[in-house]
């Protein structure tokens, strides 16, 4: 019996197939979440890829049937009629390690994030919370809770930085 192939880093090649135009535009007229991905030395990561999953404003996590289908050339939504809220986004960081997401405020209070980056053998999961009184945050040590909270910078605009290691390391979740 052979052993399973071990995990490998995603390499620089993911940028050719996984990002799609408008991947961070889940909705207009809602909120913007913007931030940076930093490595353990506090240096911005210019080639990370973030996936976002979230509930709609009513708290529904199902999305709409067919809403994840996108045109492979333009990236336009081709599900049902192109107007349904999908709750899914995929965004690469730019050369400065920055990302941006335009979406609706999630009805359950958080956005789930999956991080892919060079050097990671397995992707990392975290959440962006908008309410410091969210019940889940009580399960996180008090000194680490801030790493899960979006910081309001102005109306409908939030900052959420992700630190892969170091003193400011973001809390990552284990779903194993």
mmCIF file of C-alpha atoms in Angstrom:
data_model
loop_
_atom_site.group_PDB
_atom_site.id
_atom_site.type_symbol
_atom_site.label_atom_id
_atom_site.label_comp_id
_atom_site.label_asym_id
_atom_site.label_seq_id
_atom_site.Cartn_x
_atom_site.Cartn_y
_atom_site.Cartn_z
ATOM 1 C CA UNK A 1 0.000 0.000 0.000
ATOM 2 C CA UNK A 2 1.393 3.419 -0.912
ATOM 3 C CA UNK A 3 1.243 6.453 1.337
ATOM 4 C CA UNK A 4 -0.883 9.440 0.335
ATOM 5 C CA UNK A 5 0.894 12.301 -1.361
ATOM 6 C CA UNK A 6 1.853 14.914 1.244
ATOM 7 C CA UNK A 7 0.502 18.444 1.182
ATOM 8 C CA UNK A 8 2.519 20.913 -0.847
ATOM 9 C CA UNK A 9 2.690 24.668 -0.937
ATOM 10 C CA UNK A 10 0.432 26.200 -3.516
ATOM 11 C CA UNK A 11 3.390 27.831 -5.226
ATOM 12 C CA UNK A 12 3.225 30.921 -7.395
ATOM 13 C CA UNK A 13 1.129 29.144 -10.033
ATOM 14 C CA UNK A 14 -2.263 29.486 -8.303
ATOM 15 C CA UNK A 15 -2.531 33.060 -9.585
ATOM 16 C CA UNK A 16 -3.121 31.819 -13.105
ATOM 17 C CA UNK A 17 -6.267 29.855 -12.386
ATOM 18 C CA UNK A 18 -7.900 30.633 -9.063
ATOM 19 C CA UNK A 19 -8.460 34.418 -8.925
ATOM 20 C CA UNK A 20 -11.238 35.752 -11.131
ATOM 21 C CA UNK A 21 -12.283 39.287 -12.075
ATOM 22 C CA UNK A 22 -14.568 40.770 -9.456
ATOM 23 C CA UNK A 23 -13.753 38.000 -6.980
ATOM 24 C CA UNK A 24 -13.946 40.430 -4.090
ATOM 25 C CA UNK A 25 -17.175 42.070 -5.207
ATOM 26 C CA UNK A 26 -19.884 40.053 -3.480
ATOM 27 C CA UNK A 27 -22.321 42.971 -3.388
ATOM 28 C CA UNK A 28 -22.508 46.709 -3.891
ATOM 29 C CA UNK A 29 -23.874 49.232 -1.448
ATOM 30 C CA UNK A 30 -22.874 47.244 1.609
ATOM 31 C CA UNK A 31 -19.593 47.220 3.507
ATOM 32 C CA UNK A 32 -15.925 47.131 2.537
ATOM 33 C CA UNK A 33 -13.397 44.995 4.388
ATOM 34 C CA UNK A 34 -9.796 45.772 3.548
ATOM 35 C CA UNK A 35 -6.491 44.781 5.053
ATOM 36 C CA UNK A 36 -3.072 43.247 4.624
ATOM 37 C CA UNK A 37 -1.618 39.766 5.001
ATOM 38 C CA UNK A 38 1.692 39.786 6.926
ATOM 39 C CA UNK A 39 4.289 37.059 7.394
ATOM 40 C CA UNK A 40 6.000 36.266 10.708
ATOM 41 C CA UNK A 41 8.449 39.154 10.302
ATOM 42 C CA UNK A 42 5.646 41.660 9.715
ATOM 43 C CA UNK A 43 6.415 41.883 5.988
ATOM 44 C CA UNK A 44 3.378 42.077 3.657
ATOM 45 C CA UNK A 45 2.736 38.890 1.645
ATOM 46 C CA UNK A 46 2.279 39.882 -2.022
ATOM 47 C CA UNK A 47 1.079 36.508 -3.279
ATOM 48 C CA UNK A 48 -1.503 35.215 -0.806
ATOM 49 C CA UNK A 49 -4.990 34.146 -1.854
ATOM 50 C CA UNK A 50 -8.000 34.588 0.435
ATOM 51 C CA UNK A 51 -11.373 32.894 0.135
ATOM 52 C CA UNK A 52 -14.379 34.320 1.941
ATOM 53 C CA UNK A 53 -17.624 32.557 2.858
ATOM 54 C CA UNK A 54 -20.427 34.317 4.665
ATOM 55 C CA UNK A 55 -24.091 34.430 5.536
ATOM 56 C CA UNK A 56 -26.421 36.886 3.877
ATOM 57 C CA UNK A 57 -27.888 39.767 5.966
ATOM 58 C CA UNK A 58 -30.654 37.495 7.276
ATOM 59 C CA UNK A 59 -28.103 34.941 8.549
ATOM 60 C CA UNK A 60 -28.762 32.362 5.811
ATOM 61 C CA UNK A 61 -25.579 30.426 4.968
ATOM 62 C CA UNK A 62 -26.911 28.511 1.964
ATOM 63 C CA UNK A 63 -26.282 31.018 -0.812
ATOM 64 C CA UNK A 64 -28.389 30.526 -3.915
ATOM 65 C CA UNK A 65 -28.424 27.423 -6.139
ATOM 66 C CA UNK A 66 -26.043 27.870 -9.052
ATOM 67 C CA UNK A 67 -24.830 31.206 -7.772
ATOM 68 C CA UNK A 68 -21.171 30.143 -7.663
ATOM 69 C CA UNK A 69 -21.039 29.470 -11.416
ATOM 70 C CA UNK A 70 -18.939 32.096 -13.163
ATOM 71 C CA UNK A 71 -17.961 32.744 -16.749
ATOM 72 C CA UNK A 72 -14.370 31.429 -17.059
ATOM 73 C CA UNK A 73 -13.308 34.340 -19.279
ATOM 74 C CA UNK A 74 -14.923 37.384 -17.691
ATOM 75 C CA UNK A 75 -15.515 36.098 -14.159
ATOM 76 C CA UNK A 76 -19.115 37.323 -14.358
ATOM 77 C CA UNK A 77 -21.702 35.424 -12.341
ATOM 78 C CA UNK A 78 -23.670 33.105 -14.649
ATOM 79 C CA UNK A 79 -25.701 31.322 -11.991
ATOM 80 C CA UNK A 80 -29.502 31.563 -12.068
ATOM 81 C CA UNK A 81 -29.789 35.189 -13.194
ATOM 82 C CA UNK A 82 -26.591 36.782 -11.908
ATOM 83 C CA UNK A 83 -28.199 38.833 -9.143
ATOM 84 C CA UNK A 84 -28.391 36.439 -6.211
ATOM 85 C CA UNK A 85 -26.026 36.916 -3.289
ATOM 86 C CA UNK A 86 -23.501 34.075 -3.311
ATOM 87 C CA UNK A 87 -21.731 34.609 0.001
ATOM 88 C CA UNK A 88 -18.450 33.542 -1.652
ATOM 89 C CA UNK A 89 -15.446 35.561 -2.767
ATOM 90 C CA UNK A 90 -11.840 34.876 -3.735
ATOM 91 C CA UNK A 91 -9.230 37.632 -3.646
ATOM 92 C CA UNK A 92 -5.464 37.664 -4.194
ATOM 93 C CA UNK A 93 -3.296 40.132 -2.302
ATOM 94 C CA UNK A 94 -1.635 42.803 -4.421
ATOM 95 C CA UNK A 95 2.084 43.612 -4.598
ATOM 96 C CA UNK A 96 1.782 45.424 -1.245
ATOM 97 C CA UNK A 97 0.047 42.482 0.496
ATOM 98 C CA UNK A 98 -3.337 44.255 0.476
ATOM 99 C CA UNK A 99 -6.749 42.780 -0.272
ATOM 100 C CA UNK A 100 -10.258 44.200 -0.454
ATOM 101 C CA UNK A 101 -13.758 42.740 -0.211
ATOM 102 C CA UNK A 102 -17.076 44.486 -0.949
ATOM 103 C CA UNK A 103 -20.023 42.659 0.542
ATOM 104 C CA UNK A 104 -23.075 42.847 2.789
ATOM 105 C CA UNK A 105 -22.983 42.770 6.581
ATOM 106 C CA UNK A 106 -23.367 39.082 7.501
ATOM 107 C CA UNK A 107 -26.464 38.343 9.558
ATOM 108 C CA UNK A 108 -24.558 35.932 11.809
ATOM 109 C CA UNK A 109 -21.878 38.529 12.629
ATOM 110 C CA UNK A 110 -18.806 37.069 10.921
ATOM 111 C CA UNK A 111 -17.140 36.228 7.626
ATOM 112 C CA UNK A 112 -15.131 33.000 7.334
ATOM 113 C CA UNK A 113 -11.699 33.308 5.714
ATOM 114 C CA UNK A 114 -9.425 30.653 4.216
ATOM 115 C CA UNK A 115 -5.797 31.714 3.644
ATOM 116 C CA UNK A 116 -3.516 30.204 1.003
ATOM 117 C CA UNK A 117 0.076 31.460 0.807
ATOM 118 C CA UNK A 118 3.594 30.436 -0.139
ATOM 119 C CA UNK A 119 5.199 28.278 2.487
ATOM 120 C CA UNK A 120 1.883 27.023 3.919
ATOM 121 C CA UNK A 121 1.537 23.277 3.588
ATOM 122 C CA UNK A 122 -2.085 23.502 4.684
ATOM 123 C CA UNK A 123 -4.428 26.441 4.300
ATOM 124 C CA UNK A 124 -5.470 28.388 7.386
ATOM 125 C CA UNK A 125 -8.972 29.250 8.569
ATOM 126 C CA UNK A 126 -9.998 32.320 10.534
ATOM 127 C CA UNK A 127 -12.999 34.607 10.916
ATOM 128 C CA UNK A 128 -13.677 38.324 10.702
ATOM 129 C CA UNK A 129 -16.035 39.393 13.505
ATOM 130 C CA UNK A 130 -17.865 42.722 13.551
ATOM 131 C CA UNK A 131 -19.255 42.540 17.103
ATOM 132 C CA UNK A 132 -16.894 42.196 20.045
ATOM 133 C CA UNK A 133 -19.771 40.674 22.051
ATOM 134 C CA UNK A 134 -20.130 37.655 19.722
ATOM 135 C CA UNK A 135 -20.531 34.512 21.833
ATOM 136 C CA UNK A 136 -17.766 32.626 19.983
ATOM 137 C CA UNK A 137 -15.188 35.191 21.078
ATOM 138 C CA UNK A 138 -15.710 34.054 24.695
ATOM 139 C CA UNK A 139 -13.995 30.768 23.706
ATOM 140 C CA UNK A 140 -10.842 32.647 22.636
ATOM 141 C CA UNK A 141 -8.310 33.846 25.244
ATOM 142 C CA UNK A 142 -9.028 37.510 26.030
ATOM 143 C CA UNK A 143 -5.593 38.681 24.894
ATOM 144 C CA UNK A 144 -6.102 37.098 21.434
ATOM 145 C CA UNK A 145 -9.690 38.202 20.654
ATOM 146 C CA UNK A 146 -8.648 41.436 18.957
ATOM 147 C CA UNK A 147 -7.052 39.386 16.147
ATOM 148 C CA UNK A 148 -10.546 38.295 15.086
ATOM 149 C CA UNK A 149 -12.208 41.713 15.183
ATOM 150 C CA UNK A 150 -12.661 44.010 12.209
ATOM 151 C CA UNK A 151 -11.712 47.579 13.077
ATOM 152 C CA UNK A 152 -14.201 50.194 11.865
ATOM 153 C CA UNK A 153 -12.311 52.985 10.089
ATOM 154 C CA UNK A 154 -15.297 54.953 8.825
ATOM 155 C CA UNK A 155 -18.929 54.245 8.030
ATOM 156 C CA UNK A 156 -19.294 50.869 6.279
ATOM 157 C CA UNK A 157 -15.498 50.478 5.983
ATOM 158 C CA UNK A 158 -13.539 47.988 8.118
ATOM 159 C CA UNK A 159 -9.883 46.999 8.429
ATOM 160 C CA UNK A 160 -8.896 43.399 9.068
ATOM 161 C CA UNK A 161 -5.228 42.430 8.898
ATOM 162 C CA UNK A 162 -4.071 38.819 8.926
ATOM 163 C CA UNK A 163 -0.757 37.962 10.604
ATOM 164 C CA UNK A 164 0.456 34.472 9.711
ATOM 165 C CA UNK A 165 2.904 34.268 12.644
ATOM 166 C CA UNK A 166 4.582 36.368 15.292
ATOM 167 C CA UNK A 167 3.420 38.452 18.245
ATOM 168 C CA UNK A 168 0.287 39.635 16.442
ATOM 169 C CA UNK A 169 -0.551 36.222 14.943
ATOM 170 C CA UNK A 170 -4.198 35.968 13.954
ATOM 171 C CA UNK A 171 -6.227 33.256 15.691
ATOM 172 C CA UNK A 172 -6.593 30.377 13.257
ATOM 173 C CA UNK A 173 -9.293 27.751 13.701
ATOM 174 C CA UNK A 174 -8.898 23.978 13.596
ATOM 175 C CA UNK A 175 -11.736 22.129 11.900
ATOM 176 C CA UNK A 176 -10.035 18.713 12.052
#
